[in-house]
Short mmCIF file of C-alpha atoms and ligand atoms in Angstrom, two decimals:
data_model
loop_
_atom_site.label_atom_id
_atom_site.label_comp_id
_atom_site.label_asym_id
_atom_site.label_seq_id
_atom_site.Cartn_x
_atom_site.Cartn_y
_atom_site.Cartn_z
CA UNK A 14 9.69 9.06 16.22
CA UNK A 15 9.83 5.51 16.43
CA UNK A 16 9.05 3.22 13.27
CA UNK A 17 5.97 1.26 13.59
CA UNK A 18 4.13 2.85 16.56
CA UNK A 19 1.42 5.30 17.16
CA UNK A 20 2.85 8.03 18.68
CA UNK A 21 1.84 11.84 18.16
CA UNK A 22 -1.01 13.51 18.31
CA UNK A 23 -3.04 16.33 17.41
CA UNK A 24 -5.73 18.00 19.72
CA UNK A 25 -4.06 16.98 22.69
CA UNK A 26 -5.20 13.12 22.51
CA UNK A 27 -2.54 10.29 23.56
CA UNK A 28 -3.12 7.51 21.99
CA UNK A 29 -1.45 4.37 22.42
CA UNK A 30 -0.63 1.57 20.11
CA UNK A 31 -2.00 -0.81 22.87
CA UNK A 32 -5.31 0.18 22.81
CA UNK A 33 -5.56 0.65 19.30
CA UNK A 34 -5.35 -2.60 18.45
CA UNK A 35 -8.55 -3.99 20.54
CA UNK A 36 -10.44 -1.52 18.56
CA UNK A 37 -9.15 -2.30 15.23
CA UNK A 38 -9.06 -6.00 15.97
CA UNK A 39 -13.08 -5.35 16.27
CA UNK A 40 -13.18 -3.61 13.22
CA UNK A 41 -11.70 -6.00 11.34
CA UNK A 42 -13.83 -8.61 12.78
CA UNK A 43 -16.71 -7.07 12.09
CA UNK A 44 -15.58 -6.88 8.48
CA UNK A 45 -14.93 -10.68 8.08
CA UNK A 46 -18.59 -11.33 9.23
CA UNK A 47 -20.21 -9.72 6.69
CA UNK A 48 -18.07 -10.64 3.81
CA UNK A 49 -18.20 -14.51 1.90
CA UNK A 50 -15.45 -16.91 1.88
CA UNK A 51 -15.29 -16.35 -2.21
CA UNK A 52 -14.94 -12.13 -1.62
CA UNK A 53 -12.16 -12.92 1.16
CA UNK A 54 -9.83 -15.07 -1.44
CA UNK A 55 -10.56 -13.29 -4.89
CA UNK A 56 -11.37 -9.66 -4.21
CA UNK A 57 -8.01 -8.29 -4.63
CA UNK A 58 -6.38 -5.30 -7.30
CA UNK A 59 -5.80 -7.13 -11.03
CA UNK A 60 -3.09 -4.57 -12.21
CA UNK A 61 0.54 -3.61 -11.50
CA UNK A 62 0.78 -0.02 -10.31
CA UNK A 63 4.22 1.75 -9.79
CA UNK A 64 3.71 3.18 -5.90
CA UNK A 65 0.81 -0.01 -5.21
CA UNK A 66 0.14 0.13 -1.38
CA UNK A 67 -0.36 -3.48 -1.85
CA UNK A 68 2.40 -4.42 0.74
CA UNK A 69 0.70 -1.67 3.04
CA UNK A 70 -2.44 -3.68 3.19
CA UNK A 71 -2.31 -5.65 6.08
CA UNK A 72 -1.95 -1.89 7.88
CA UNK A 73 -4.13 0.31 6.04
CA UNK A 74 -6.74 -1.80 6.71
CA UNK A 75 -7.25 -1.26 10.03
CA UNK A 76 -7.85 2.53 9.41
CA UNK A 77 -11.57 1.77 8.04
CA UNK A 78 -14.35 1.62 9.36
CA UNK A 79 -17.84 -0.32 8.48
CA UNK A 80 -19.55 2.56 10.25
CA UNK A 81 -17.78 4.96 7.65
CA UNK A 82 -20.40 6.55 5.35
CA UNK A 83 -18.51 7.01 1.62
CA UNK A 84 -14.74 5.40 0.70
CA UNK A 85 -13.41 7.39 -1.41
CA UNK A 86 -10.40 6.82 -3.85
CA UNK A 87 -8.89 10.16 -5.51
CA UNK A 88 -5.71 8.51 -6.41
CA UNK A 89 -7.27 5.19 -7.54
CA UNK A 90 -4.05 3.68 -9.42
CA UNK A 91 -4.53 -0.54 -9.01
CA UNK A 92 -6.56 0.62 -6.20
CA UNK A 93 -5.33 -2.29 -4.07
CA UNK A 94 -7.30 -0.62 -0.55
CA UNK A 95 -10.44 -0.34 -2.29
CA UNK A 96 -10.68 -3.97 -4.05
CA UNK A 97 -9.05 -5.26 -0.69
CA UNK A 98 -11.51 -3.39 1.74
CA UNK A 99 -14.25 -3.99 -0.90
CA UNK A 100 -16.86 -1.03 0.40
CA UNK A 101 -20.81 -0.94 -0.11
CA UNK A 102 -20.51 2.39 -1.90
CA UNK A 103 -17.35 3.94 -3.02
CA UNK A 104 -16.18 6.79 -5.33
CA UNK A 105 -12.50 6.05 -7.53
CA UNK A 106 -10.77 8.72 -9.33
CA UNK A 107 -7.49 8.75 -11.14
CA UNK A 108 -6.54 12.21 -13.89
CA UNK A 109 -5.04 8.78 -15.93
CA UNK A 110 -8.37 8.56 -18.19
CA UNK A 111 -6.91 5.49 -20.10
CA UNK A 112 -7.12 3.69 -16.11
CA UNK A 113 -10.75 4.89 -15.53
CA UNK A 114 -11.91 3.68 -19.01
CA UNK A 115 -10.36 0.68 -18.81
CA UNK A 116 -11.76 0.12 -15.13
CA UNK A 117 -15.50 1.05 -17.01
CA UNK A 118 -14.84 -1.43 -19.57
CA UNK A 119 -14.15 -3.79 -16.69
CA UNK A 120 -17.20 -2.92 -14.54
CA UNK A 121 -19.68 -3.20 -17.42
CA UNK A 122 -17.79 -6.64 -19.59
CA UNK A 123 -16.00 -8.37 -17.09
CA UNK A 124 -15.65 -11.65 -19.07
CA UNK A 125 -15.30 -9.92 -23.03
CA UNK A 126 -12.40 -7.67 -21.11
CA UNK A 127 -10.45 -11.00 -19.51
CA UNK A 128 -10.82 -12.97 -23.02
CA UNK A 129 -9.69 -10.28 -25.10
CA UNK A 130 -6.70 -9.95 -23.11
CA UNK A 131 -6.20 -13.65 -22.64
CA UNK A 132 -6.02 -13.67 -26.56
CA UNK A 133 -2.88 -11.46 -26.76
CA UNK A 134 -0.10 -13.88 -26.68
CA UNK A 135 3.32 -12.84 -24.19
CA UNK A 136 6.16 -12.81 -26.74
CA UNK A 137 7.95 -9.02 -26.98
CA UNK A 138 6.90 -9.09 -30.91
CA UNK A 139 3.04 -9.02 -29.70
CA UNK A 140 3.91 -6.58 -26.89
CA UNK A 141 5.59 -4.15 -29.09
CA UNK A 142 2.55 -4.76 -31.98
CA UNK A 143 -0.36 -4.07 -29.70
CA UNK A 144 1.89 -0.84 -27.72
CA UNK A 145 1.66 0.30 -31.60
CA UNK A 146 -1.93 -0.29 -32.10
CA UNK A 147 -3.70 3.45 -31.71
CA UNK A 148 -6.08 2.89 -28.39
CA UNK A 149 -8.63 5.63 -30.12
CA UNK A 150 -9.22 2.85 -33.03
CA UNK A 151 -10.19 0.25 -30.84
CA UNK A 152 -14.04 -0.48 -29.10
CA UNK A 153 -14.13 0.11 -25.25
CA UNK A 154 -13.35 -3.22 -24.66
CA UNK A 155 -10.27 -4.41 -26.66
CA UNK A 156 -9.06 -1.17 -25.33
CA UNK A 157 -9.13 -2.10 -22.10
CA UNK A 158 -8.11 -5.59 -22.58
CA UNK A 159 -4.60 -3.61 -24.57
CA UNK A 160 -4.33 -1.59 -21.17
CA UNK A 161 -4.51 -4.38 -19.28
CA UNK A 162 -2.10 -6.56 -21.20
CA UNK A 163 0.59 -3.48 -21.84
CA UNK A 164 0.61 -3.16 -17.93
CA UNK A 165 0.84 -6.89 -16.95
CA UNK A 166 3.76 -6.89 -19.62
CA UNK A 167 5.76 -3.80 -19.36
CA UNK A 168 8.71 -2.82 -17.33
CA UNK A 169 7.89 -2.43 -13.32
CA UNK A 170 3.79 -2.13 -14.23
CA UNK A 171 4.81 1.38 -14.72
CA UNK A 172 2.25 3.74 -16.74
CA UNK A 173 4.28 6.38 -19.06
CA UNK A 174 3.24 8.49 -21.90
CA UNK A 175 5.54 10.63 -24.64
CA UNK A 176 4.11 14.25 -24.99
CA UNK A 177 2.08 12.74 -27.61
CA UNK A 178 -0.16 10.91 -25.38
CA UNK A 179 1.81 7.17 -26.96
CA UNK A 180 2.08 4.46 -23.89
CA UNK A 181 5.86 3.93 -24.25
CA UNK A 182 6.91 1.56 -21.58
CA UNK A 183 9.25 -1.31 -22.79
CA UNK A 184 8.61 -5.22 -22.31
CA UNK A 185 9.35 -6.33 -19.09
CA UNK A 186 11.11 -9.10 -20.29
CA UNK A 187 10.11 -11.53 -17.66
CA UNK A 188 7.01 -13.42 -17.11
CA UNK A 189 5.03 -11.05 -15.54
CA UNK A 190 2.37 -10.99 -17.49
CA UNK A 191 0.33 -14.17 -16.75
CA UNK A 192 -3.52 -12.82 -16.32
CA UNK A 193 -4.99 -12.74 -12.56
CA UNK A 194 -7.73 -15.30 -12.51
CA UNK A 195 -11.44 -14.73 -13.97
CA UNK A 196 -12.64 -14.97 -10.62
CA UNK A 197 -10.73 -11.77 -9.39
CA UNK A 198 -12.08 -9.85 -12.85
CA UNK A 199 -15.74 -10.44 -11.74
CA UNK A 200 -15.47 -9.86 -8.51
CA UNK A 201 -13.57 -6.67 -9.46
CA UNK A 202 -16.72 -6.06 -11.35
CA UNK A 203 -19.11 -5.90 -8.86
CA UNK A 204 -16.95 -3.70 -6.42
CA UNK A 205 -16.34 -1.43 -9.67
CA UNK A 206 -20.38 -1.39 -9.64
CA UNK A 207 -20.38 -0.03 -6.21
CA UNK A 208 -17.89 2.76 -7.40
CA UNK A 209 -18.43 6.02 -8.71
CA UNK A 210 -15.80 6.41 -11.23
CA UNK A 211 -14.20 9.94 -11.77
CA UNK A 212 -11.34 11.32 -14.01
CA UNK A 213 -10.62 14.78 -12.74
CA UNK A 214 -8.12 16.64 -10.62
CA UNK A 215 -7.87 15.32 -6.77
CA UNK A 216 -8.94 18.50 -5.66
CA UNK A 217 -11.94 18.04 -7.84
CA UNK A 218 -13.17 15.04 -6.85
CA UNK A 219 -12.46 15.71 -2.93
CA UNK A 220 -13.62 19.01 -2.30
CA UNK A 221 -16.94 18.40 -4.39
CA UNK A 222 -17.58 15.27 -2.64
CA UNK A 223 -16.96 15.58 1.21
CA UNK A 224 -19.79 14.31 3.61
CA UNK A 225 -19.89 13.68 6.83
CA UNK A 226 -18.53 10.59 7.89
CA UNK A 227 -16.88 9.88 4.95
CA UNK A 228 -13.26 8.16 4.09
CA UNK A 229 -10.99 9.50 2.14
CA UNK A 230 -7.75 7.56 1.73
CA UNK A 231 -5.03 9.66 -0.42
CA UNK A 232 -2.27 8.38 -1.76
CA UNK A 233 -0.88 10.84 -3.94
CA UNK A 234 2.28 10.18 -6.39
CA UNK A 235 5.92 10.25 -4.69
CA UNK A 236 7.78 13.71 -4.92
CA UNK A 237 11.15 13.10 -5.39
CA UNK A 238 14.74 15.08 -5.93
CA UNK A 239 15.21 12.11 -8.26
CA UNK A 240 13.41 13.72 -11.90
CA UNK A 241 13.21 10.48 -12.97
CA UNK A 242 10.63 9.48 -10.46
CA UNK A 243 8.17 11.73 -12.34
CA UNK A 244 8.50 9.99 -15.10
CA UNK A 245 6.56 7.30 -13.88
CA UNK A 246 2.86 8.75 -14.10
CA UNK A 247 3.73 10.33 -17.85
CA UNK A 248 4.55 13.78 -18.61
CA UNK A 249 2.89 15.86 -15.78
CA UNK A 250 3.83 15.20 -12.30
CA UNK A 251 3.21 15.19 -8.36
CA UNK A 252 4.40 18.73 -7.25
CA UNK A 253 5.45 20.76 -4.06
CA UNK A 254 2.52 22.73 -5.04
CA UNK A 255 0.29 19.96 -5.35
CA UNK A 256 0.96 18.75 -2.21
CA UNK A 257 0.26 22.25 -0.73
CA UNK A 258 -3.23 21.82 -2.34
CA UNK A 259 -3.42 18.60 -1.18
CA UNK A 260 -2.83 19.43 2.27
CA UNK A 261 -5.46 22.12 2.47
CA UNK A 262 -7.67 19.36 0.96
CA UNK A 263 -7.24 17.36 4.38
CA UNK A 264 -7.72 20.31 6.66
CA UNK A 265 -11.18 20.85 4.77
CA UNK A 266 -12.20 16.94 5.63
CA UNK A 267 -11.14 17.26 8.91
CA UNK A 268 -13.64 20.53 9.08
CA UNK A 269 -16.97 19.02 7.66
CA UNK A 270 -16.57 15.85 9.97
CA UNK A 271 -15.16 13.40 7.44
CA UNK A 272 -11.75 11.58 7.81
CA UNK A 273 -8.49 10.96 6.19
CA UNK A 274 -5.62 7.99 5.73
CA UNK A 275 -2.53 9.74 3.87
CA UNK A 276 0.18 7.69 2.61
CA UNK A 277 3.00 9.84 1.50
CA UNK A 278 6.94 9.26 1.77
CA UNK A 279 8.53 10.47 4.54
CA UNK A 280 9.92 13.92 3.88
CA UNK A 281 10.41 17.39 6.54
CA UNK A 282 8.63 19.66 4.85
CA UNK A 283 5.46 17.19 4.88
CA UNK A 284 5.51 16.53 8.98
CA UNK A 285 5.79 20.20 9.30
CA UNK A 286 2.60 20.75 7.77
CA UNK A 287 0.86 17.77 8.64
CA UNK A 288 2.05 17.52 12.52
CA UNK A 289 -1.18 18.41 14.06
CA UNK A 290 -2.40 15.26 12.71
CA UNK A 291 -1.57 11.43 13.90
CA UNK A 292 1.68 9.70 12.33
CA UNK A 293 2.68 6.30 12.11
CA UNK A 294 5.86 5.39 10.16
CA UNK A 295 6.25 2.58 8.41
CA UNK A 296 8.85 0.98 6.40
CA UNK A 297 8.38 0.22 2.84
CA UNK A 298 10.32 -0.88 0.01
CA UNK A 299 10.44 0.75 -2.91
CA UNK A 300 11.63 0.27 -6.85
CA UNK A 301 13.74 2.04 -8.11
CA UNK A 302 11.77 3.71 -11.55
CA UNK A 303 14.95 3.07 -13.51
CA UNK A 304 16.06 0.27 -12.71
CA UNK A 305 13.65 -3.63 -11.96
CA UNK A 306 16.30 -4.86 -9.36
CA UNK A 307 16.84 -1.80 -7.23
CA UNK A 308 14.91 -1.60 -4.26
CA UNK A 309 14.97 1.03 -1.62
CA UNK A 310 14.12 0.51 2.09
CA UNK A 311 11.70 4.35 2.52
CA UNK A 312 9.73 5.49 5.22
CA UNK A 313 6.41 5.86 4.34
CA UNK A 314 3.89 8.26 6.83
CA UNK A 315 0.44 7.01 7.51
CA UNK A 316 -1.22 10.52 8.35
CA UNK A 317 -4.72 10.27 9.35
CA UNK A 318 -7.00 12.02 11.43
CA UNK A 319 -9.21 8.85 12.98
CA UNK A 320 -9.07 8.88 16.74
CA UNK A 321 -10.11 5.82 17.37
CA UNK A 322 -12.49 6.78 20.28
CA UNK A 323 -14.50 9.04 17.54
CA UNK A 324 -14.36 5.83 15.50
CA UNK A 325 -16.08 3.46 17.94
CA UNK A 326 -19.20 5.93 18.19
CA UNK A 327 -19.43 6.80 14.57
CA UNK A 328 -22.28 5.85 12.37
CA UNK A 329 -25.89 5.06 13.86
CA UNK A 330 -25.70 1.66 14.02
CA UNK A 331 -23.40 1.60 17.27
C1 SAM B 25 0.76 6.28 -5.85
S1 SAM B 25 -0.38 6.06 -7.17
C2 SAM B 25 -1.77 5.36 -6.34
C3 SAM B 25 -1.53 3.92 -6.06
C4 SAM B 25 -2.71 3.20 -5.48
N1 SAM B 25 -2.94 3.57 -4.10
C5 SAM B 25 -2.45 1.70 -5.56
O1 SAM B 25 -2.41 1.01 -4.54
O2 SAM B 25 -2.27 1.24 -6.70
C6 SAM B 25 -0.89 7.70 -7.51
C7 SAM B 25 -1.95 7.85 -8.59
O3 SAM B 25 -2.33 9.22 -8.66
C8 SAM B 25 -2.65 9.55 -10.00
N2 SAM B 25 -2.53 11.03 -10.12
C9 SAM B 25 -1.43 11.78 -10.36
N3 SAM B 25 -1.70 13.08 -10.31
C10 SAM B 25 -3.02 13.18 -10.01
C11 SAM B 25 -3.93 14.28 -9.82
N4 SAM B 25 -3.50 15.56 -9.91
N5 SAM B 25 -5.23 14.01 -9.53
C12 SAM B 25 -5.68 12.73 -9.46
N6 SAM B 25 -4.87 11.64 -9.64
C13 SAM B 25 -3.56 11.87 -9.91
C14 SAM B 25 -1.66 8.76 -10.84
O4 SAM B 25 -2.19 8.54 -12.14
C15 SAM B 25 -1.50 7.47 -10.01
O5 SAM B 25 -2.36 6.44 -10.49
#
């Protein structure tokens, strides 16, 4: 397999990387039309998310569609696609309630929700005092303005839990906390209004929820030997097993006429199951949980099953 082109392909279609990128190029355009200068600058993901695709963008992209019917989300995290793509309707879901209340809290009080968490001041003794405060006590909002604050502030915008349910992430330590702009909070707002928001199970929220025409793009937590990679989400964690059930999930889109973008990290027992399907690898790099200067260069697949000629006729409008 070589890194960074199109190559395999499932039900006997070649496709090549050079004629791929005419139609995506179209896509794309397409896109740009319909969306404002202000949407193109400031729609963008406000948190830090341990396993963000942000640096995946400029590729994942390309996989949707305008024609698509639904976008769906069941691995929301920052959800840097989504706010990037910024779809008419969408459905996000994430089993990290704290994330989808916050993102509720965000949706319905945009500007309450920035100044609350403008008001928190960045010193470690104001970190450590609000990580304290009990979430439950607290009115939607200056709950969500703690989430967003603890995550801006805290060690590689990673989201951990004891067994207790406490966040206990330390202070970063550096200055990572300065608050995206207002601007990207409401326009977050109004793509959050376009989004069903879900806290379940992936399995839930796919298999309940597939239409045809419809986009899902997955990108479930990173299995790793390394236990300490678990650690990342909180207690409970991505597993073989859940990747088995995740799998079957895509073979069930591909069967009621809806279509899939995987991101997952390159490993044998995933290709084996997932070969039928097209692959692109690409390289990413990726932080070390334990560490904030370790970076790994990691292969990353794109597994999807868009063919770009059923692309170009999907959708009535083309
Ligand atoms: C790799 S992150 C997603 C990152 C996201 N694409 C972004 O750009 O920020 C995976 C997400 O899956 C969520 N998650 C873990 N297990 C899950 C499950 N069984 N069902 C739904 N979401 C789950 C985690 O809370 C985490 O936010």
């Amino acid at each position: 397999m070589k890194v960074d082109s199109y190559i395999l392909v499932s039900h006997s279609i070649a496709i090549h990387e050079s004629s791929l990128k005419g139609h995506r190029n179209k896509m794309i355009y397409s896109k740009h039309n319909r969306t404002n200068s202000e949407t193109e600058v400031s729609m963008t993901a406000f948190l830090r998310w341990a396993g963000s695709k942000r640096q995946l963008l400029p590729t994942l992209t390309t996989y949707w569609s305008e024609n698509f019917n639904t976008y769906h989300e069941p691995f929301l995290g920052s959800g840097s696609l989504l706010f990037s793509l910024s779809p008419n309707k969408a459905a996000g879901n994430d089993l990290n309630k704290d994330l989808i209340q916050m993102y509720e809290a965000v949706r319905d009080n945009p500007k309450e929700t920035y100044r609350e968490a403008l008001d928190l001041e960045v010193t470690k003794e104001v970190y450590y005092a609000t990580r304290g405060v009990d979430p439950r006590e607290l009115d939607p909002i200056k709950r969500a303005a703690r989430f967003i604050y603890l995550n801006r502030n805290c060690f590689n915008g990673i989201y951990r839990t004891n067994k207790s349910g406490k966040f206990n992430v330390p202070f970063s330590g550096k200055k990572t906390g300065s608050l995206p702009s207002y601007e990207i909070f409401k326009n977050a707002s109004k793509q959050l209004r376009r989004t069903r928001l879900t806290s379940v199970d992936f399995e839930e929220a796919i298999i309940n929820d597939i239409h045809e025409n419809d986009f899902f793009y997955l990108d479930p937590p990173y299995i790793s030997r390394d236990k300490r990679i678990f650690s990342e989400y909180g207690p409970e964690c991505f597993t073989e097993d859940d990747m088995k059930r995740l799998i079957d999930c895509t073979d069930e889109i591909n069967k009621r006429g809806a279509f899939f973008l995987l991101s997952f990290a390159e490993c044998d027992r995933t290709m084996n199951n997932l070969s039928r399907f097209i692959t692109k690898k690409v390289e990413t790099r990726r932080v070390i949980a334990s560490s904030s200067k370790k970076r790994r260069i990691e292969n990353e697949l794109l597994i999807t099953n868009i063919d770009f000629d059923i692309k170009k006729t999907a959708g009535s409008d083309l």
